[in-house]
Short mmCIF file of C-alpha atoms in Angstrom, two decimals:
data_model
loop_
_atom_site.label_atom_id
_atom_site.label_comp_id
_atom_site.label_asym_id
_atom_site.label_seq_id
_atom_site.Cartn_x
_atom_site.Cartn_y
_atom_site.Cartn_z
CA MET A 1 -0.19 -0.37 -0.22
CA SER A 2 1.20 3.48 -1.07
CA VAL A 3 -0.61 5.54 1.91
CA TYR A 4 1.53 7.38 4.00
CA LYS A 5 1.10 10.69 6.61
CA PRO A 6 2.65 13.84 5.55
CA ALA A 7 3.87 16.15 8.98
CA SER A 8 1.73 18.80 7.40
CA SER A 9 -1.62 16.63 7.77
CA PRO A 10 -3.08 14.48 10.25
CA TYR A 11 -4.73 12.38 7.00
CA TYR A 12 -3.64 9.87 5.51
CA GLN A 13 -3.00 10.35 1.88
CA TYR A 14 -2.78 8.28 -1.58
CA ASP A 15 -0.87 7.72 -4.08
CA PHE A 16 -0.70 5.36 -6.82
CA ARG A 17 -0.95 4.96 -11.02
CA ARG A 18 -3.14 3.27 -13.80
CA GLY A 19 -3.49 3.15 -16.85
CA GLY A 20 -0.31 5.40 -16.84
CA ARG A 21 -2.07 7.83 -14.67
CA ARG A 22 -1.30 9.61 -11.11
CA PHE A 23 -3.89 9.68 -8.50
CA THR A 24 -3.03 11.36 -5.29
CA GLY A 25 -4.99 12.64 -2.73
CA SER A 26 -6.05 12.69 0.99
CA THR A 27 -8.01 9.55 2.73
CA LYS A 28 -9.42 12.06 4.87
CA GLU A 29 -8.26 9.20 7.69
CA THR A 30 -5.88 9.48 10.41
CA ASN A 31 -6.38 6.13 10.54
CA ARG A 32 -4.23 3.75 8.45
CA ARG A 33 -6.45 0.28 7.98
CA ALA A 34 -9.57 2.36 6.97
CA ALA A 35 -6.99 4.50 4.42
CA GLN A 36 -5.82 2.62 2.87
CA ALA A 37 -9.97 0.20 2.51
CA VAL A 38 -10.11 3.75 1.01
CA GLU A 39 -7.39 3.79 -1.04
CA ARG A 40 -8.29 0.26 -2.63
CA ARG A 41 -12.32 1.78 -3.35
CA LEU A 42 -10.63 4.13 -5.66
CA GLN A 43 -7.82 2.03 -7.53
CA GLU A 44 -11.37 0.15 -7.92
CA GLN A 45 -13.23 3.01 -9.20
CA ALA A 46 -9.41 3.99 -11.13
CA ALA A 47 -10.14 0.29 -13.21
CA GLU A 48 -13.30 0.90 -13.93
CA ASP A 49 -13.24 4.18 -14.98
CA ARG A 50 -10.92 2.75 -17.48
CA LYS A 51 -12.41 -0.22 -18.45
CA ARG A 52 -15.47 2.00 -19.21
CA LEU A 53 -13.20 4.43 -21.29
CA SER A 54 -11.99 1.50 -23.40
CA ALA A 55 -15.30 0.47 -23.90
CA THR A 56 -16.70 3.69 -25.56
CA ALA A 57 -13.20 3.83 -27.71
CA GLY A 58 -11.68 7.04 -25.96
CA ALA A 59 -15.02 9.15 -26.50
CA PRO A 60 -16.49 11.10 -23.54
CA PRO A 61 -18.36 9.74 -20.87
CA THR A 62 -22.04 10.47 -20.24
CA PHE A 63 -23.27 12.53 -17.89
CA ASP A 64 -23.89 10.01 -15.38
CA ASP A 65 -20.33 8.68 -15.59
CA ALA A 66 -18.62 12.07 -15.53
CA ALA A 67 -21.09 12.75 -12.42
CA GLY A 68 -20.63 9.98 -10.79
CA ARG A 69 -16.59 9.35 -10.67
CA TYR A 70 -17.15 13.19 -10.00
CA TRP A 71 -18.61 12.49 -6.82
CA ARG A 72 -16.50 9.39 -6.05
CA GLU A 73 -13.78 11.68 -6.64
CA VAL A 74 -14.55 14.56 -4.50
CA GLY A 75 -17.95 15.24 -4.12
CA GLN A 76 -18.91 13.11 -0.92
CA TYR A 77 -16.27 14.24 0.95
CA TRP A 78 -17.83 17.93 0.62
CA THR A 79 -19.82 19.78 3.89
CA LYS A 80 -22.53 19.26 2.73
CA SER A 81 -22.49 16.23 1.03
CA LYS A 82 -25.97 14.66 1.21
CA ALA A 83 -27.68 17.65 0.30
CA TYR A 84 -25.01 17.94 -2.93
CA HIS A 85 -26.23 15.10 -3.85
CA ALA A 86 -29.29 15.74 -4.22
CA VAL A 87 -27.84 18.09 -7.02
CA ILE A 88 -25.68 16.13 -8.63
CA ALA A 89 -28.86 13.74 -8.40
CA ARG A 90 -31.33 16.50 -9.54
CA LEU A 91 -28.87 17.38 -13.20
CA VAL A 92 -28.26 13.50 -14.23
CA ASP A 93 -32.20 13.36 -14.32
CA HIS A 94 -31.80 16.06 -16.77
CA PHE A 95 -29.65 14.74 -18.87
CA GLY A 96 -29.00 11.10 -18.02
CA ARG A 97 -27.25 9.01 -20.28
CA THR A 98 -26.03 12.00 -23.11
CA ARG A 99 -22.61 12.05 -23.34
CA LEU A 100 -20.48 15.60 -22.20
CA ASP A 101 -19.22 16.84 -25.19
CA GLN A 102 -23.28 16.61 -26.83
CA ILE A 103 -24.13 18.92 -23.75
CA ASP A 104 -23.52 22.10 -25.47
CA HIS A 105 -24.07 26.08 -24.26
CA ALA A 106 -27.85 25.26 -25.91
CA ALA A 107 -28.53 22.66 -23.95
CA VAL A 108 -27.09 24.52 -20.81
CA ALA A 109 -28.89 27.54 -21.12
CA GLU A 110 -32.14 26.24 -21.54
CA LEU A 111 -32.17 23.89 -18.73
CA VAL A 112 -31.10 27.05 -17.20
CA ALA A 113 -35.45 28.68 -18.28
CA LYS A 114 -36.65 25.81 -17.58
CA ARG A 115 -35.34 26.11 -13.34
CA ARG A 116 -35.94 29.82 -13.73
CA ARG A 117 -40.05 29.27 -14.51
CA GLU A 118 -40.20 27.08 -11.60
CA PRO A 119 -41.55 27.60 -8.70
CA ARG A 120 -39.52 28.51 -5.46
CA TRP A 121 -40.03 25.38 -2.73
CA GLY A 122 -42.70 26.25 0.06
CA LYS A 123 -43.95 29.78 -1.35
CA THR A 124 -45.48 28.91 -4.66
CA LYS A 125 -47.38 32.54 -4.07
CA LEU A 126 -47.31 35.93 -3.49
CA LYS A 127 -50.25 37.46 -1.78
CA HIS A 128 -50.99 39.01 -4.93
CA GLY A 129 -51.76 35.23 -6.40
CA THR A 130 -48.75 35.39 -8.88
CA VAL A 131 -46.38 32.07 -8.76
CA ARG A 132 -42.70 33.52 -7.09
CA PRO A 133 -39.72 31.18 -9.30
CA ILE A 134 -36.62 30.01 -8.23
CA CYS A 135 -34.03 32.99 -7.80
CA ASN A 136 -31.04 33.59 -9.63
CA THR A 137 -28.82 32.94 -6.49
CA THR A 138 -30.41 29.06 -6.89
CA VAL A 139 -30.17 28.57 -10.22
CA ASN A 140 -26.57 29.17 -9.83
CA SER A 141 -25.58 27.55 -6.96
CA HIS A 142 -27.81 24.48 -8.63
CA VAL A 143 -28.11 23.99 -12.19
CA LEU A 144 -24.42 26.42 -13.93
CA LYS A 145 -22.01 25.80 -10.70
CA PRO A 146 -22.00 22.01 -10.26
CA LEU A 147 -22.30 21.46 -14.42
CA LYS A 148 -19.17 23.75 -15.14
CA THR A 149 -17.61 22.17 -12.00
CA ILE A 150 -17.70 19.13 -13.46
CA PHE A 151 -17.00 19.60 -16.77
CA ARG A 152 -14.26 21.30 -15.45
CA ARG A 153 -13.04 18.55 -14.18
CA ALA A 154 -13.81 16.34 -17.29
CA VAL A 155 -11.01 19.21 -18.94
CA LEU A 156 -8.35 19.79 -16.92
CA VAL A 157 -8.21 16.09 -14.42
CA TRP A 158 -9.22 12.94 -16.73
CA GLY A 159 -8.31 14.53 -20.07
CA CYS A 160 -11.41 14.34 -22.24
CA HIS A 161 -11.73 16.92 -25.46
CA LEU A 162 -14.78 18.65 -25.35
CA PRO A 163 -15.04 21.74 -27.51
CA ARG A 164 -18.96 22.35 -27.38
CA GLU A 165 -18.15 23.03 -24.08
CA PRO A 166 -20.29 26.15 -22.73
CA VAL A 167 -19.58 29.30 -21.81
CA TRP A 168 -20.14 29.52 -18.56
CA GLY A 169 -20.07 33.34 -18.34
CA LYS A 170 -23.05 33.99 -20.81
CA ILE A 171 -25.12 32.12 -18.18
CA TRP A 172 -24.61 32.85 -15.60
CA LEU A 173 -27.16 35.22 -14.34
CA LYS A 174 -27.11 37.95 -11.77
CA GLN A 175 -27.41 37.71 -8.37
CA PRO A 176 -28.34 40.66 -6.15
CA GLU A 177 -24.62 41.90 -4.43
CA GLU A 178 -24.85 41.25 -0.47
CA ILE A 179 -25.21 44.00 1.56
CA ILE A 180 -23.35 43.97 4.66
CA ARG A 181 -24.75 45.43 6.67
CA GLU A 182 -24.01 46.42 11.10
CA LEU A 183 -27.75 45.32 13.67
CA ASP A 184 -27.96 48.88 16.24
CA ALA A 185 -27.61 47.89 19.77
CA ASN A 186 -31.69 48.10 19.57
CA GLU A 187 -31.73 45.60 17.31
CA GLU A 188 -29.91 43.27 19.43
CA ALA A 189 -31.70 43.19 22.13
CA ALA A 190 -35.24 42.63 19.96
CA LEU A 191 -33.70 39.13 18.15
CA GLU A 192 -32.19 39.34 22.03
CA ARG A 193 -35.50 38.90 23.17
CA ALA A 194 -37.39 36.13 19.90
CA VAL A 195 -35.14 34.33 20.15
CA ARG A 196 -36.66 31.33 21.81
CA ASP A 197 -34.64 29.59 25.02
CA ASP A 198 -32.89 26.71 24.07
CA TYR A 199 -31.90 28.05 21.28
CA LYS A 200 -30.80 30.95 22.34
CA PRO A 201 -26.87 29.16 23.43
CA TRP A 202 -26.78 28.16 19.98
CA PHE A 203 -27.81 31.69 19.54
CA HIS A 204 -25.02 33.72 21.33
CA PHE A 205 -22.31 31.03 19.69
CA THR A 206 -23.06 32.13 16.53
CA HIS A 207 -23.16 35.59 16.70
CA LEU A 208 -20.35 35.13 18.76
CA SER A 209 -18.03 33.13 16.45
CA ALA A 210 -19.12 34.44 13.50
CA ARG A 211 -18.48 30.89 12.61
CA ARG A 212 -20.99 29.85 9.32
CA LEU A 213 -24.84 28.55 9.63
CA ALA A 214 -22.77 25.18 8.59
CA GLU A 215 -19.92 25.34 10.55
CA THR A 216 -22.00 26.28 13.93
CA LEU A 217 -23.32 22.26 15.01
CA ILE A 218 -20.30 20.82 16.19
CA GLY A 219 -19.14 18.45 18.50
CA TRP A 220 -17.90 17.55 22.04
CA PRO A 221 -15.02 16.36 19.85
CA ASP A 222 -14.54 19.70 18.11
CA VAL A 223 -14.00 21.32 21.28
CA ASN A 224 -10.00 21.33 22.51
CA TRP A 225 -10.12 22.51 25.62
CA ALA A 226 -6.87 22.18 26.13
CA ALA A 227 -5.84 24.08 23.19
CA ASN A 228 -9.16 26.85 24.18
CA GLU A 229 -10.40 26.59 20.61
CA ILE A 230 -13.14 24.93 18.57
CA VAL A 231 -11.41 23.43 14.97
CA THR A 232 -14.11 21.76 12.05
CA ARG A 233 -13.36 22.09 8.94
CA GLY A 234 -15.09 24.50 7.33
CA LYS A 235 -16.46 25.72 3.65
CA GLY A 236 -14.35 24.11 1.08
CA GLY A 237 -13.01 21.70 3.31
CA ARG A 238 -10.17 24.48 5.01
CA ILE A 239 -10.06 24.36 8.98
CA VAL A 240 -11.80 26.40 10.86
CA ARG A 241 -10.20 27.61 14.11
CA THR A 242 -12.10 29.39 17.26
CA PRO A 243 -10.96 30.30 19.99
CA ILE A 244 -12.46 29.96 23.02
CA THR A 245 -12.67 33.24 24.77
CA PRO A 246 -13.85 34.04 28.00
CA SER A 247 -17.60 34.50 26.05
CA ILE A 248 -17.68 31.42 24.47
CA ARG A 249 -16.54 29.33 27.24
CA LYS A 250 -18.96 30.50 29.54
CA ILE A 251 -22.13 29.04 26.80
CA LEU A 252 -20.15 26.28 26.61
CA GLU A 253 -19.83 24.94 30.44
CA GLY A 254 -23.25 25.78 30.40
CA GLU A 255 -24.53 23.21 26.64
CA ARG A 256 -22.43 20.43 29.55
CA GLY A 257 -24.07 17.05 30.40
CA ARG A 258 -26.86 17.54 27.85
CA HIS A 259 -26.13 15.14 24.88
CA PRO A 260 -22.85 13.14 24.76
CA GLU A 261 -22.73 14.22 21.76
CA PHE A 262 -23.55 17.18 20.04
CA VAL A 263 -23.13 20.80 21.65
CA PHE A 264 -26.26 22.67 20.52
CA THR A 265 -29.41 21.04 21.58
CA TYR A 266 -33.24 21.53 21.70
CA VAL A 267 -36.10 20.47 23.64
CA ALA A 268 -39.36 19.53 21.62
CA GLU A 269 -42.59 20.76 22.14
CA ARG A 270 -43.99 17.94 20.62
CA ASN A 271 -44.19 14.37 19.72
CA MET A 272 -42.63 12.94 16.08
CA PRO A 273 -43.73 9.55 16.80
CA ARG A 274 -42.31 9.36 12.66
CA TYR A 275 -39.22 10.93 13.70
CA GLY A 276 -38.92 9.26 16.78
CA ILE A 277 -39.10 12.43 18.67
CA VAL A 278 -40.22 13.04 22.31
CA LYS A 279 -41.90 16.42 24.00
CA GLY A 280 -39.90 17.88 26.27
CA ARG A 281 -36.68 16.32 25.60
CA ARG A 282 -33.23 17.47 24.29
CA TYR A 283 -32.20 16.09 20.36
CA PRO A 284 -29.37 18.22 19.02
CA ILE A 285 -29.82 21.46 16.65
CA THR A 286 -30.06 20.69 13.01
CA TYR A 287 -29.23 23.13 10.26
CA ARG A 288 -32.58 23.14 8.65
CA GLY A 289 -34.77 22.70 11.57
CA VAL A 290 -32.02 26.08 12.67
CA VAL A 291 -33.58 27.96 9.36
CA THR A 292 -37.20 27.79 9.90
CA ARG A 293 -36.53 28.43 14.16
CA TRP A 294 -34.79 31.76 12.81
CA ARG A 295 -36.79 32.82 9.96
CA ARG A 296 -40.09 32.57 12.59
CA ASP A 297 -37.84 34.47 15.81
CA LEU A 298 -36.57 37.09 12.92
CA ALA A 299 -40.69 37.96 12.14
CA LYS A 300 -41.30 38.38 15.86
CA SER A 301 -37.85 40.39 16.62
CA GLY A 302 -39.60 42.82 13.89
CA VAL A 303 -35.95 43.09 12.28
CA GLU A 304 -35.88 44.28 9.02
CA ASN A 305 -33.24 43.23 6.03
CA PHE A 306 -31.53 41.33 7.81
CA TRP A 307 -30.54 37.55 8.27
CA LEU A 308 -29.01 34.10 9.45
CA HIS A 309 -25.73 34.77 7.40
CA GLY A 310 -25.45 38.97 8.75
CA LEU A 311 -24.70 37.70 11.99
CA ARG A 312 -21.65 37.04 10.45
CA HIS A 313 -20.72 40.04 9.12
CA ASP A 314 -22.02 42.02 11.88
CA ARG A 315 -19.76 40.99 14.37
CA ALA A 316 -16.73 40.74 11.06
CA THR A 317 -18.29 45.25 10.95
CA LYS A 318 -17.89 45.17 14.88
CA VAL A 319 -14.65 44.01 14.15
CA LEU A 320 -13.17 46.38 11.87
CA ARG A 321 -14.42 49.24 13.39
CA LYS A 322 -13.22 48.19 16.41
CA THR A 323 -9.11 47.11 15.14
CA GLY A 324 -9.40 48.52 11.78
CA ASN A 325 -7.84 45.31 10.93
CA LEU A 326 -8.86 43.84 7.38
CA LYS A 327 -6.34 40.71 8.14
CA LEU A 328 -7.51 39.97 11.46
CA VAL A 329 -11.00 40.41 9.96
CA GLN A 330 -9.71 37.70 7.14
CA ARG A 331 -9.28 35.47 9.76
CA VAL A 332 -12.12 35.78 11.95
CA LEU A 333 -14.11 35.24 8.70
CA ASN A 334 -12.06 32.69 7.75
CA HIS A 335 -11.27 34.14 4.65
CA ALA A 336 -9.42 32.55 1.75
CA GLN A 337 -8.83 35.65 0.08
CA ILE A 338 -8.85 39.48 1.14
CA SER A 339 -10.63 41.15 -1.79
CA THR A 340 -13.33 38.41 -0.37
CA THR A 341 -12.78 40.35 3.19
CA ALA A 342 -12.26 43.60 1.50
CA ARG A 343 -16.40 43.69 1.19
CA TYR A 344 -16.02 45.09 4.16
CA ALA A 345 -14.37 47.89 4.23
CA HIS A 346 -16.90 50.37 4.05
CA VAL A 347 -17.29 50.16 7.55
CA THR A 348 -13.45 52.05 8.28
CA ASP A 349 -15.10 54.88 5.59
CA GLU A 350 -16.01 57.09 8.57
CA ASP A 351 -12.04 56.87 9.53
CA VAL A 352 -11.54 58.33 6.02
CA LEU A 353 -14.30 61.08 6.43
CA GLN A 354 -12.38 62.20 9.52
CA ALA A 355 -8.61 62.36 8.07
CA LEU A 356 -10.60 64.80 5.07
CA GLU A 357 -12.10 66.65 7.39
CA ARG A 358 -8.99 67.33 9.87
CA SER A 359 -7.29 68.39 6.73
CA ALA A 360 -9.65 70.84 5.95
CA GLU A 361 -8.94 72.48 9.45
CA PRO A 362 -7.70 76.54 9.08
CA ARG A 363 -4.08 76.73 9.66
CA THR A 364 -3.45 78.18 13.25
CA THR A 365 -1.92 81.08 13.74
CA SER A 366 1.48 79.79 15.43
CA GLY A 367 2.24 77.67 12.31
CA GLU A 368 2.27 80.69 10.15
CA LYS A 369 4.89 81.84 12.12
CA SER A 370 6.36 79.25 11.91
CA ARG A 371 6.66 79.29 8.26
CA LYS A 372 7.71 82.84 8.14
CA THR A 373 10.53 82.77 10.37
CA SER A 374 11.56 79.27 8.18
CA ARG A 375 11.14 80.95 5.14
CA ARG A 376 13.78 81.37 3.11
CA SER A 377 15.31 83.38 0.32
CA PRO A 378 14.94 83.15 -3.57
CA ASP A 379 18.34 83.35 -3.83
CA ASP A 380 19.09 80.10 -1.24
CA PRO A 381 19.41 76.78 -3.22
CA ASP A 382 17.23 73.74 -2.92
#
């Protein structure tokens, strides 16, 4: 077996060759035997893919096969792998056994137009009775982004020749610019009153840590008391580190003993036999559950033009306003690029305003005297 553990990673890496091609990457396993099992599966998949390629005389794979291969190599390791699998499955239902080189710009544009006509899930009608369609952001993330990712991998990694690949920039739908705004004291107080008591520890942690929603649903193994930090994997598989500040420590200690595995829990308000939920008992807070709960609490609070991700924005703006350090905010938000964090630079506009105002202040009399005494003769050398 060729698995090995580099000094820079806690995970075993695989490295093998099949049919003149090299396969290398992380097994996402810290146990050697488990890593070897992962490598065996990848070797079997590589052999299967090679046979299929030979059977089709080197022709590009069908979308079904390409999506399956992409899922095995990349998709299954995503943080939200279950939701991502559903997105890919929907694309497979549409394109099925169509070969990648037969899916051109017009075919993708047709799918985009079809999706844009579909109603939003759970919000099929507005008050005046008209149908509310899926927003551009959803179409981009559920159709164009995964399609582009699979096509690009097919070309750059699998060596497929796809001369009719869609021009993605021409199909990409315009998305509304995300508004970054800060909560004022009254809005914070209103949200504090509206959030249900059993969800408040999660709410406070989310606001203090500035983590993304999926990164807030932590387990006790993620909490390293000795190192005084919380370590998880986040967007793009990157490691997310959050220091355990005194405020966060107080929240965590308050949740000890409620659940053996997960930190944040809620109290069931009704019996749900279908899901094995009993009224009055505590269960781990879930992604979907917290989104639903937040929507209700936000409406109850009366705070307008705000959203769940806004808690992250609010913390970032407050940190930047306090420190003026954009690089520090980048670390807090776990952004890969400082250009992403630069969206928060408007917070320091007040500092710019004050600097401009100071530069426009009239010069003092003493300053004028100083200049007179130091005025040189026209004949003085420079």
